[in-house]
Coordinates of C-alpha atoms in Angstrom, one line a residue:
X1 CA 94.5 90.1 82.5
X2 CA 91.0 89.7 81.6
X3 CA 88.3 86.8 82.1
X4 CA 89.0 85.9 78.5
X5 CA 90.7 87.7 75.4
X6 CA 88.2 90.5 74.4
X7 CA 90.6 90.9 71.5
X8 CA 91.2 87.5 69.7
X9 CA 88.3 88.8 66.6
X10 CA 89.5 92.1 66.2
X11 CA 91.1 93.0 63.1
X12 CA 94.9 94.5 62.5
X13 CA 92.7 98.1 62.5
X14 CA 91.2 97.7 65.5
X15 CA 94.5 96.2 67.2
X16 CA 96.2 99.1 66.2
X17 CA 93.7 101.8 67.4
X18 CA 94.0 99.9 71.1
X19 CA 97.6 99.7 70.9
X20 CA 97.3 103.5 70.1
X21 CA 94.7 103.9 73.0
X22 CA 97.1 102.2 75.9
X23 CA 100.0 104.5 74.6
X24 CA 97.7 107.3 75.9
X25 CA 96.3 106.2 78.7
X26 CA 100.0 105.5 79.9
X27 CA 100.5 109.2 79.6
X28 CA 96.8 110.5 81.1
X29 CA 97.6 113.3 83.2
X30 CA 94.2 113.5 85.2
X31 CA 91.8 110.4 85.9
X32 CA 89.3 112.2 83.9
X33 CA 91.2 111.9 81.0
X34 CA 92.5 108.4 81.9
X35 CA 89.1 107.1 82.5
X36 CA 87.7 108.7 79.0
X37 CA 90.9 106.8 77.4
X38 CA 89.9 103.7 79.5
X39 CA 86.3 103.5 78.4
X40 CA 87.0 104.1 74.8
X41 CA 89.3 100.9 75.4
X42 CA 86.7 98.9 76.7
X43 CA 84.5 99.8 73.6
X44 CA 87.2 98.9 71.3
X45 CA 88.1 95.5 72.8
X46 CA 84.3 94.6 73.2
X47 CA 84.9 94.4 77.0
X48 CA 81.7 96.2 77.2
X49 CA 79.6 93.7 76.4
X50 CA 80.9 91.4 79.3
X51 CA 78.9 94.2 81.4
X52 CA 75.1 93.2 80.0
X53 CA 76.4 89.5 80.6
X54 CA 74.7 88.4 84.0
X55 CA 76.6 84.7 83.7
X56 CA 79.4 84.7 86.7
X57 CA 80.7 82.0 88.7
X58 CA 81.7 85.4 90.8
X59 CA 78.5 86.3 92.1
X60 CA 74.8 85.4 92.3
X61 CA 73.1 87.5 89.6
X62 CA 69.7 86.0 90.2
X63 CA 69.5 87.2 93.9
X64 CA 70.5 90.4 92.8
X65 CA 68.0 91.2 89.9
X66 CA 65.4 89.6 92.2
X67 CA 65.7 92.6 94.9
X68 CA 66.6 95.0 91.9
X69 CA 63.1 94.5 90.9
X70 CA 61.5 94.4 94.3
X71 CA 63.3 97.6 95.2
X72 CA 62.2 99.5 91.9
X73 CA 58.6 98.3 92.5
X74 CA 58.3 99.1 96.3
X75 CA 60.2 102.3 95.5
X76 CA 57.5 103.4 92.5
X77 CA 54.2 102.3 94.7
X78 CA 55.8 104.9 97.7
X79 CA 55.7 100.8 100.0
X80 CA 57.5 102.6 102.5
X81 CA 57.5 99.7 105.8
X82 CA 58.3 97.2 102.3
X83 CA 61.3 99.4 101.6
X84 CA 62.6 99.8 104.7
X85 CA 62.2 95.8 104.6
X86 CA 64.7 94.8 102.0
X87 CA 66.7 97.3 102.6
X88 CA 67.6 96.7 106.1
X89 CA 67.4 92.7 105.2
X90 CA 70.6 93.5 102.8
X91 CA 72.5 96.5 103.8
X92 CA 76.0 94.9 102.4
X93 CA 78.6 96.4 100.4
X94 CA 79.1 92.9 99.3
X95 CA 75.5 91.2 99.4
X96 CA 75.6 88.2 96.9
X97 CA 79.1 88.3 96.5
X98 CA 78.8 91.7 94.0
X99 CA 82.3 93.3 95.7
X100 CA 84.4 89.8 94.5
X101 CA 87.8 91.4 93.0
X102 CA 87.6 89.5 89.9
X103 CA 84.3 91.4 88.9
X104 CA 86.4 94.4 88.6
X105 CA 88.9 92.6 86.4
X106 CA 87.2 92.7 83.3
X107 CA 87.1 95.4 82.0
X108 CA 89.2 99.3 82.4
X109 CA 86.4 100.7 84.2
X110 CA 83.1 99.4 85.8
X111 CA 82.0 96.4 86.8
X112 CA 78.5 94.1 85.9
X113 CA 75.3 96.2 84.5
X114 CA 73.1 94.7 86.9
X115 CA 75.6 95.5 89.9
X116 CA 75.7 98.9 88.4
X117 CA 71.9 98.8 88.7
X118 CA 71.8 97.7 91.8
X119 CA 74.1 100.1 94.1
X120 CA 72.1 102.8 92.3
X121 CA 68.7 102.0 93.4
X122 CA 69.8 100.9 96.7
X123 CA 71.0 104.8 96.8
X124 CA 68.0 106.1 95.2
X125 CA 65.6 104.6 97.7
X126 CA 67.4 105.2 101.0
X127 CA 67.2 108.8 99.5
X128 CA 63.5 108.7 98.8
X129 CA 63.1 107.7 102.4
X130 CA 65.3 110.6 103.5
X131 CA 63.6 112.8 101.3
X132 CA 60.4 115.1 101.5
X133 CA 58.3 112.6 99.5
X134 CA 58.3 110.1 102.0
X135 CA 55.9 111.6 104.2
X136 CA 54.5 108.5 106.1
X137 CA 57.2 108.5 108.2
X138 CA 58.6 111.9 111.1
X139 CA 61.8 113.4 111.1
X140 CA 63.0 111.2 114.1
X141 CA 62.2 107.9 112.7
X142 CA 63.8 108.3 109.7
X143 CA 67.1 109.6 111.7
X144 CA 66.6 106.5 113.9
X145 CA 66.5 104.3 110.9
X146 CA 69.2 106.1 109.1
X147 CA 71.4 105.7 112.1
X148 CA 70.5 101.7 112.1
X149 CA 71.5 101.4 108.4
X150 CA 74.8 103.6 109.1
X151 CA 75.6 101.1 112.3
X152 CA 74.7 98.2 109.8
X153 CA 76.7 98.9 106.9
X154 CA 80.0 100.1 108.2
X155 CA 82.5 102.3 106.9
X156 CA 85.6 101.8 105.4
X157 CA 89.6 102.4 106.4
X158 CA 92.5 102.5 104.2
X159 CA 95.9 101.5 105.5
X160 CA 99.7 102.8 104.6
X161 CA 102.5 100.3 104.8
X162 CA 106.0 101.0 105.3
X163 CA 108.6 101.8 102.8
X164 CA 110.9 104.1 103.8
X165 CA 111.0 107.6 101.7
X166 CA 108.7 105.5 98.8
X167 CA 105.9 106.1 101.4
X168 CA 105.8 109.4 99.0
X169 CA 103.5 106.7 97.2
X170 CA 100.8 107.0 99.8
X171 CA 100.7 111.2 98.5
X172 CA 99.5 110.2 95.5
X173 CA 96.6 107.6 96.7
X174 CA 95.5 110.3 99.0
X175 CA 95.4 112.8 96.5
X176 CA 93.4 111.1 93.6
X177 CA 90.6 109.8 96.6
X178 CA 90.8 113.2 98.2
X179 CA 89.8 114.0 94.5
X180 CA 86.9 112.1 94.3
X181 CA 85.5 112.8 97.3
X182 CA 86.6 108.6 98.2
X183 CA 88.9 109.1 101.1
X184 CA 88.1 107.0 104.2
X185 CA 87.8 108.7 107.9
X186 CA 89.5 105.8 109.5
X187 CA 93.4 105.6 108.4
X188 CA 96.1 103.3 109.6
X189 CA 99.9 103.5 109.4
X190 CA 103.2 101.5 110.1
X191 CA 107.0 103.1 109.5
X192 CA 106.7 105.7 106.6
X193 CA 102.8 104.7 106.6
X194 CA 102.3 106.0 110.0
X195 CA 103.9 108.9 108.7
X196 CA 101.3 109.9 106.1
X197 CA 98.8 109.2 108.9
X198 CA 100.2 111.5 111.4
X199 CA 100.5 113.9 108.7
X200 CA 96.6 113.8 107.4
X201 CA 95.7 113.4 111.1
X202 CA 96.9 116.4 112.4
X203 CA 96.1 118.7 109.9
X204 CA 92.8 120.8 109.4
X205 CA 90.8 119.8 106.6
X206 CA 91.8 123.3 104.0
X207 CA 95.3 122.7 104.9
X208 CA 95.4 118.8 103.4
X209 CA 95.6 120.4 99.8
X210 CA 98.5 121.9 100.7
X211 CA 100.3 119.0 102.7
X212 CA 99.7 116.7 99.8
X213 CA 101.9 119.6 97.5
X214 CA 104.7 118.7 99.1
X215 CA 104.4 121.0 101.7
X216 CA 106.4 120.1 104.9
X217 CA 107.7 116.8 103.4
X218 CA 111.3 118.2 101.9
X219 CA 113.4 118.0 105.3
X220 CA 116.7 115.9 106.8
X221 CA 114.6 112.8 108.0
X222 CA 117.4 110.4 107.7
X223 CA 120.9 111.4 108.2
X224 CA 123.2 108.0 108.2
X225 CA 126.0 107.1 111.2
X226 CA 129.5 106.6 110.1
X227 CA 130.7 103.2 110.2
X228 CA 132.9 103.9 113.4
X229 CA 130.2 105.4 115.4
X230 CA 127.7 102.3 114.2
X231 CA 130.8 100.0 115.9
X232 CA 130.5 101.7 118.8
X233 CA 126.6 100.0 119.7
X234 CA 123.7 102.3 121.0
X235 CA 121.5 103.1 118.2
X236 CA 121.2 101.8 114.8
X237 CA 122.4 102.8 111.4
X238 CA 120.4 106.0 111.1
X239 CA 120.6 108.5 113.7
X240 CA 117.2 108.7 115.4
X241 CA 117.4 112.5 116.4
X242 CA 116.9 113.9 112.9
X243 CA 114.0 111.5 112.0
X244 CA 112.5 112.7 116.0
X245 CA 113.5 116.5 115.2
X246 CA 111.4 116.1 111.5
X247 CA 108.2 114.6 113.3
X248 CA 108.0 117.4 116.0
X249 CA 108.5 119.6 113.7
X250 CA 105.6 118.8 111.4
X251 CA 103.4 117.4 114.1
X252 CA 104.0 119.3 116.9
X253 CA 103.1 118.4 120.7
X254 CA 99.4 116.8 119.7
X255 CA 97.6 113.9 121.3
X256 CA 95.7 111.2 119.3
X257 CA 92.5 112.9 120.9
X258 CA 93.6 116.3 120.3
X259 CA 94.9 115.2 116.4
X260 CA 91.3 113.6 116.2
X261 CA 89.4 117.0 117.5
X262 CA 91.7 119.0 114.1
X263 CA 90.9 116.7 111.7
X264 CA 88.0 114.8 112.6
X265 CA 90.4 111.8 111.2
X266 CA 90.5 108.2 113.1
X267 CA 94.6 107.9 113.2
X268 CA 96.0 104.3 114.0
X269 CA 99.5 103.8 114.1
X270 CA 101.2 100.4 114.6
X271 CA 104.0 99.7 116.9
X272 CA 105.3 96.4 117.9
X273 CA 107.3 96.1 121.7
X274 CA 110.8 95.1 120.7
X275 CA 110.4 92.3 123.7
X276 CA 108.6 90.1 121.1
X277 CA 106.7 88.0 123.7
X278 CA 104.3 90.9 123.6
X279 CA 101.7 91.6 120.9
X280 CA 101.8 94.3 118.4
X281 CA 99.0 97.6 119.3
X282 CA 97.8 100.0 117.1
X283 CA 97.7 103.3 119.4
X284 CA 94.7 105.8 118.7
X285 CA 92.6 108.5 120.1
X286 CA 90.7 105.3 122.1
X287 CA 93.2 103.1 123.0
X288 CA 95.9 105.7 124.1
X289 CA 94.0 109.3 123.7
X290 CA 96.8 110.9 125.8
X291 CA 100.0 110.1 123.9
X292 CA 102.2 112.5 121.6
X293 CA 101.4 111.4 117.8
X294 CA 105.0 112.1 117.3
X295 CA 105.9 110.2 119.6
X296 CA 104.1 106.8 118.0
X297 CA 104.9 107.5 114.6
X298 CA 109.0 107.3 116.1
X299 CA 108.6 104.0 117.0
X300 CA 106.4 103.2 114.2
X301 CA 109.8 103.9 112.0
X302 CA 112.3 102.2 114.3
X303 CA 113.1 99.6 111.7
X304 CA 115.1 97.1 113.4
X305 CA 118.7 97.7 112.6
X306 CA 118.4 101.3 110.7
X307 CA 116.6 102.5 113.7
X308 CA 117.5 101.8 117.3
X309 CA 114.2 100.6 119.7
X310 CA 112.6 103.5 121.2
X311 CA 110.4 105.0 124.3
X312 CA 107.0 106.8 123.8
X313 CA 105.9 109.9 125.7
X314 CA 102.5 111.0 126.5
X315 CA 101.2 114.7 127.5
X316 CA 99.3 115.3 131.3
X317 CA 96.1 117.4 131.3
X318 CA 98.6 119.9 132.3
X319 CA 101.0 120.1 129.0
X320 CA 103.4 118.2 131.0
X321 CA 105.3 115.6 128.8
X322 CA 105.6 111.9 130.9
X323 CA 107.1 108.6 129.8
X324 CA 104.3 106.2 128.3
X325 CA 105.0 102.7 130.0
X326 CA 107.9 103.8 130.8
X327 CA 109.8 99.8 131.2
X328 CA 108.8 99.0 127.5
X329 CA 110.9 100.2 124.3
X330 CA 109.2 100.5 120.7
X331 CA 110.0 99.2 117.5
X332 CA 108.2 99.5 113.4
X333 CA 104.9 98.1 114.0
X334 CA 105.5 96.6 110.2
X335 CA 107.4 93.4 110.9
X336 CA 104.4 92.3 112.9
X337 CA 101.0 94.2 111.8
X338 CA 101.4 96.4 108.9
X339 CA 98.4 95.9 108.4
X340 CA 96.0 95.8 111.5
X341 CA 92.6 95.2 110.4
X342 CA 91.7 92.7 112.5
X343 CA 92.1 95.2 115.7
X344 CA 90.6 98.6 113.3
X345 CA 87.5 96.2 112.7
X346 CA 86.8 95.8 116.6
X347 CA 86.7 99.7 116.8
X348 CA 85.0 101.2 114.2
X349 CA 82.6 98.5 112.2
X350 CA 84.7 98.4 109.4
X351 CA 82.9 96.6 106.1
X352 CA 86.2 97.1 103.4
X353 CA 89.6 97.9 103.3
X354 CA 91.9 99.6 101.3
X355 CA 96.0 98.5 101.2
X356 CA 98.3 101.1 99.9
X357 CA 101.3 98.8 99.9
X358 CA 105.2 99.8 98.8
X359 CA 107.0 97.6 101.5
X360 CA 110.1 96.7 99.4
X361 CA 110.0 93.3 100.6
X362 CA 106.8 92.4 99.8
X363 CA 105.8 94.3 96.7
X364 CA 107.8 91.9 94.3
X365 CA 105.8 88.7 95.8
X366 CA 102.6 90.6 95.2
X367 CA 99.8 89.0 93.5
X368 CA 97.1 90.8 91.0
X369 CA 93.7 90.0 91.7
X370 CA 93.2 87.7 88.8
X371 CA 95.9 85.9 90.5
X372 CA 94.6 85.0 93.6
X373 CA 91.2 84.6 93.3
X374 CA 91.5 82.7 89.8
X375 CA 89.7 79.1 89.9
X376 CA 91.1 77.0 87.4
X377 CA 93.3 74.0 87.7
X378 CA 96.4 76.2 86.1
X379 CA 96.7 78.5 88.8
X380 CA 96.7 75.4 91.3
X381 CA 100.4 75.0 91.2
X382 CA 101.1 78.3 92.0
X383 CA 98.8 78.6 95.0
X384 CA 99.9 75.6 96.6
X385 CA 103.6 76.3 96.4
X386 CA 102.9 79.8 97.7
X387 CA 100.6 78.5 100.5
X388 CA 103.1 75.4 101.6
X389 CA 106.3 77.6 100.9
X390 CA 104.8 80.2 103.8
X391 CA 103.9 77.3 106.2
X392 CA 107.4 75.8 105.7
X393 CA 109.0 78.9 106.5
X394 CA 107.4 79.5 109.4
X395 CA 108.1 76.0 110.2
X396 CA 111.9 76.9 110.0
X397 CA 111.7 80.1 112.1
X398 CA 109.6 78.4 114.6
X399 CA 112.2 75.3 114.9
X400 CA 115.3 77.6 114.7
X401 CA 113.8 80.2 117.6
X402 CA 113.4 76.7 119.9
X403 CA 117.1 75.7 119.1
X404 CA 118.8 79.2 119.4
X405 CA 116.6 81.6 121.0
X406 CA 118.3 81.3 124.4
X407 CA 120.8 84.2 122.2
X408 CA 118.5 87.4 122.5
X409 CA 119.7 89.3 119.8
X410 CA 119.1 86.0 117.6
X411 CA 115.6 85.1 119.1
X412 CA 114.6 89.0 118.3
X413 CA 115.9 89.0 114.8
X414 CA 113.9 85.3 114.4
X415 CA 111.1 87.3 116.4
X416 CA 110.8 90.0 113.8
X417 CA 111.3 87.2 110.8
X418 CA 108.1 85.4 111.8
X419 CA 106.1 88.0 112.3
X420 CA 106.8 89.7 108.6
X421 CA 106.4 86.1 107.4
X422 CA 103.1 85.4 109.4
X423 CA 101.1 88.2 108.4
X424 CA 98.8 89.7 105.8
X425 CA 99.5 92.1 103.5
X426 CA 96.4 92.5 101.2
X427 CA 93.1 94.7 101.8
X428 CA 90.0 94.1 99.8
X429 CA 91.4 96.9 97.4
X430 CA 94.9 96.6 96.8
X431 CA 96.7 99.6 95.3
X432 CA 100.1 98.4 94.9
X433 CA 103.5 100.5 93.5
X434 CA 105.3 99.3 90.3
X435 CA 109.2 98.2 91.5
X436 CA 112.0 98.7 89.0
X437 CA 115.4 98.3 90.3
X438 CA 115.9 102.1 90.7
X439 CA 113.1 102.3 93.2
X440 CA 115.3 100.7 95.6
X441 CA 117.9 103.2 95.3
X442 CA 115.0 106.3 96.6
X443 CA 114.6 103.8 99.8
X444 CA 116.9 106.1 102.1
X445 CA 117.2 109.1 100.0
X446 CA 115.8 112.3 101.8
X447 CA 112.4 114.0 100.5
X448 CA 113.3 116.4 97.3
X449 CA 110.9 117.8 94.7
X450 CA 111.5 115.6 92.2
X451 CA 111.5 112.8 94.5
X452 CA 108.0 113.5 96.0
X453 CA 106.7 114.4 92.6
X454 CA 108.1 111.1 90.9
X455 CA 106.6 109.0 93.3
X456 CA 103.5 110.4 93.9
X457 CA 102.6 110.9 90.0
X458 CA 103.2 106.6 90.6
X459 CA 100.5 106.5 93.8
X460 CA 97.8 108.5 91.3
X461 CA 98.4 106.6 88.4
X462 CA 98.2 103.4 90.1
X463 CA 95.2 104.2 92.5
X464 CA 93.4 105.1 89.2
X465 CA 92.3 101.8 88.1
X466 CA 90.9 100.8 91.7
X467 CA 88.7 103.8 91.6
X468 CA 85.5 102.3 90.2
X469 CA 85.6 99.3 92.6
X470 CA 86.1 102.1 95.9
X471 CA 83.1 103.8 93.9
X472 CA 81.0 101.3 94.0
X473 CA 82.0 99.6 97.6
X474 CA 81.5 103.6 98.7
X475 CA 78.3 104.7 97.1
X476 CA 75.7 103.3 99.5
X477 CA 77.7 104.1 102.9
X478 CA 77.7 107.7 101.5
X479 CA 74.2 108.0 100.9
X480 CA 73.7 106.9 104.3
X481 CA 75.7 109.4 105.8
X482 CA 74.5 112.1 103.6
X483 CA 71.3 111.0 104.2
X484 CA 71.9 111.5 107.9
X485 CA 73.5 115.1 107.4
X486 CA 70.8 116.3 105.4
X487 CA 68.0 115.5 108.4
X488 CA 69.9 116.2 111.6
X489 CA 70.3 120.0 108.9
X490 CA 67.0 120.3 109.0
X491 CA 66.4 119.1 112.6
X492 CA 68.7 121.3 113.8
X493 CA 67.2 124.6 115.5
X494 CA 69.7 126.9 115.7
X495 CA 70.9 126.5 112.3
X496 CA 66.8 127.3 111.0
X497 CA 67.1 130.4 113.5
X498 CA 70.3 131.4 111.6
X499 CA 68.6 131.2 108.2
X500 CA 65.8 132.9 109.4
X501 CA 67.9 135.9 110.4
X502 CA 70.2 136.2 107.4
X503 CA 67.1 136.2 105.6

């Protein structure tokens, strides 16, 4: 849905040559070719022109243009301690409201000219300041600066939900940012989520093109109880042991802060106690270095009912393997923090998110950007059923826990209901599966080829349209870092000693 109908003067020609254009861009097989179908779209509609259109109730396009100017000019006169100025007095991703969903909405690819503009000449001059030509100005201070804008700005996380074996979905998100260089270093998990993560997080960097083949995904993870033995109590209707023999198998005996020192990956999972009166964690190499990864991502995918509650086990400096609070049993981090961003903020100065979401029970209530962040009267309605609808339901949940919660197993299952109800389940970039009835039918199926293919070709495809809004939240925090890279190379002794030699 666009800001308004880009097509309503085209004539029955032009119709047909977009109707002809969205067949193919259905059918793109690489984003190249799906954002080369996409921008010939936005020609045809006229969408480009909303780009040289600085009018937005979105954002403030005179703020913008005003240090656009500034920038170019103290950037052309060499105004180094100027420079340095404006740029530290807006090091944003979303500075005058520029990262606002809707500005993304308009057209197939790209966003505002001036926006455009401006992430490009923020870029340009923290590189002239990293760069040769600035010469006012040592090695060290520009390092100290460049680690000030770095602290500043932030960096980014994406997040996996749960979903059973249509986490294969989360493949495919990882593989079209992997391919454009876009992938986050901080990574969070819950159920199947926390599976990708432990996944990604253990591995070395050369093997993640492998991993995301397919490679080590095709095993028994879930392996159903008979009816007679789920009668008989102790455990839940999946039998735990081939989902636990699947994890060590892949991950092996690795800590968070061993997983971190492979990959150079930040690896959250999210696990909730199953005595709800405590608060959901997300365990990582800082707030529980010493545990097995396997060992979290169990619990992660102890889905009440499918999965009984389990224990978590950490390793000793000595390889030993030792209970991890022993008294407390573990359950899917999902039906009370999916999505932990609140807690991921506090740790690593986050600035944006990004939700790769195929929770079965939350997809189909989904909304589309233009959906919720539309401002006219029309979409009132909607927004105040949904909003009242959620507070009345919790409402319910709250009274019904006070009148029957004295019944464990009722208080927990009323537990777990008002925590799935209570939370979010949207990042600032939203990549979200397409449900059809048949999708429901892969929930429990184990990993196959065609599966994992299927599924993933969905994650690409649908990670493909969000990749100009990551772009553009992304381009200045990269520039920083490469920024950074590039002087601590030269700074570095041994590695001009090395050159020297080999030359």
């Amino acid at each position: 849905m666009l800001f308004k109908d880009f097509t309503q003067d085209i004539n029955p020609h032009q119709a047909y040559r977009i109707k002809k254009l969205k067949r193919q861009l259905e059918t793109a097989e690489t984003y190249e070719e799906w954002k080369s179908i996409a921008l010939d779209i936005d020609e045809e509609t006229g969408a480009q022109e909303w780009k040289y259109d600085n009018c937005s109730p979105y954002f403030d396009a005179e703020i913008i243009s005003e240090r656009l100017s500034r920038l170019r000019r103290y950037r052309f006169q060499k105004r180094t301690e100027d420079l340095m100025y404006i740029l530290r007095e807006g090091l944003s991703y979303d500075i005058a409201n520029i990262a606002n969903p809707m500005l993304f909405t308009a057209t197939y690819v790209g966003t505002k000219k001036i926006i455009e503009d401006y992430v490009e000449e923020v870029s340009e001059s923290l590189a002239y300041i990293a760069s040769e030509s600035c010469s006012c100005l040592c090695r060290a201070e520009k390092i100290e600066f460049f680690e000030h804008c770095k602290q500043a700005y932030g960096q980014p996380a994406i997040m996996f939900s749960g979903g059973a074996t249509l986490g294969l979905f989360h493949t495919g998100v990882c593989k079209a940012l992997l391919e454009q260089d876009l992938m986050p270093k901080v990574l969070s998990g819950s159920s199947a989520g926390a599976i990708m993560t432990a996944m990604l997080g253990t591995s070395k960097p050369s093997d993640i093109s492998g991993l995301l083949n397919g490679e080590n995904f095709f095993s028994e993870a879930f392996h159903f109880r008979k009816f007679s033995e789920i009668m008989k109590g102790n455990g839940g209707v999946a039998d735990v042991k081939y989902l636990k023999k699947f994890l060590i198998e892949n991950l092996g005996d690795v800590t968070f802060e061993e997983a971190f020192k492979i990959s150079g990956l930040h690896i959250n999972v999210a696990v909730a106690p199953y005595d709800a009166s405590q608060e959901a964690r997300i365990l990582n190499a800082y707030t529980s270095p010493d545990l097995l990864v396997w060992s979290a991502v169990l619990a992660s995918c102890a889905v009440p009912i499918l999965f009984p509650p389990v224990k978590l086990t950490s390793k000793r400096q000595n390889g030993q393997l030792t209970p991890y609070m022993a008294n407390t049993r573990w359950v899917d981090g999902s039906v009370r923090s999916d999505f932990p961003q609140e807690k991921m903020a506090r740790l690593y100065n986050l600035n944006y998110t990004i939700a790769s979401q195929v929770n079965p029970h939350i997809v189909p209530f989904m909304q589309s950007d233009v959906e919720r962040y539309r401002r006219d009267l029309l979409s009132w309605p909607e927004r105040i059923v949904r909003r009242q609808g959620k507070v009345i339901s919790k409402g319910i949940m709250d009274f019904a826990r006070g009148r029957v919660g004295k019944i464990p197993p009722v208080r927990r299952l009323l537990d777990h209901g008002f925590g799935v109800i209570d939370q979010g389940y949207y990042g600032d970039v939203n990549i979200v599966g397409d449900y059809s009835l048949r999708h429901y039918s892969y929930m429990f199926q184990n990993p196959r080829p065609y599966l994992f293919k299927l599924l993933q070709r969905e994650g690409e495809r649908a990670t493909w349209p969000k990749i100009t809004t990551i772009e553009t939240h992304a381009r200045v925090g990269k520039t920083i870092l490469h920024c950074l890279e590039l002087l601590n190379y030269q700074d570095d002794p041994a590695q001009k000693q090395a050159e020297f030699i080999a030359v």
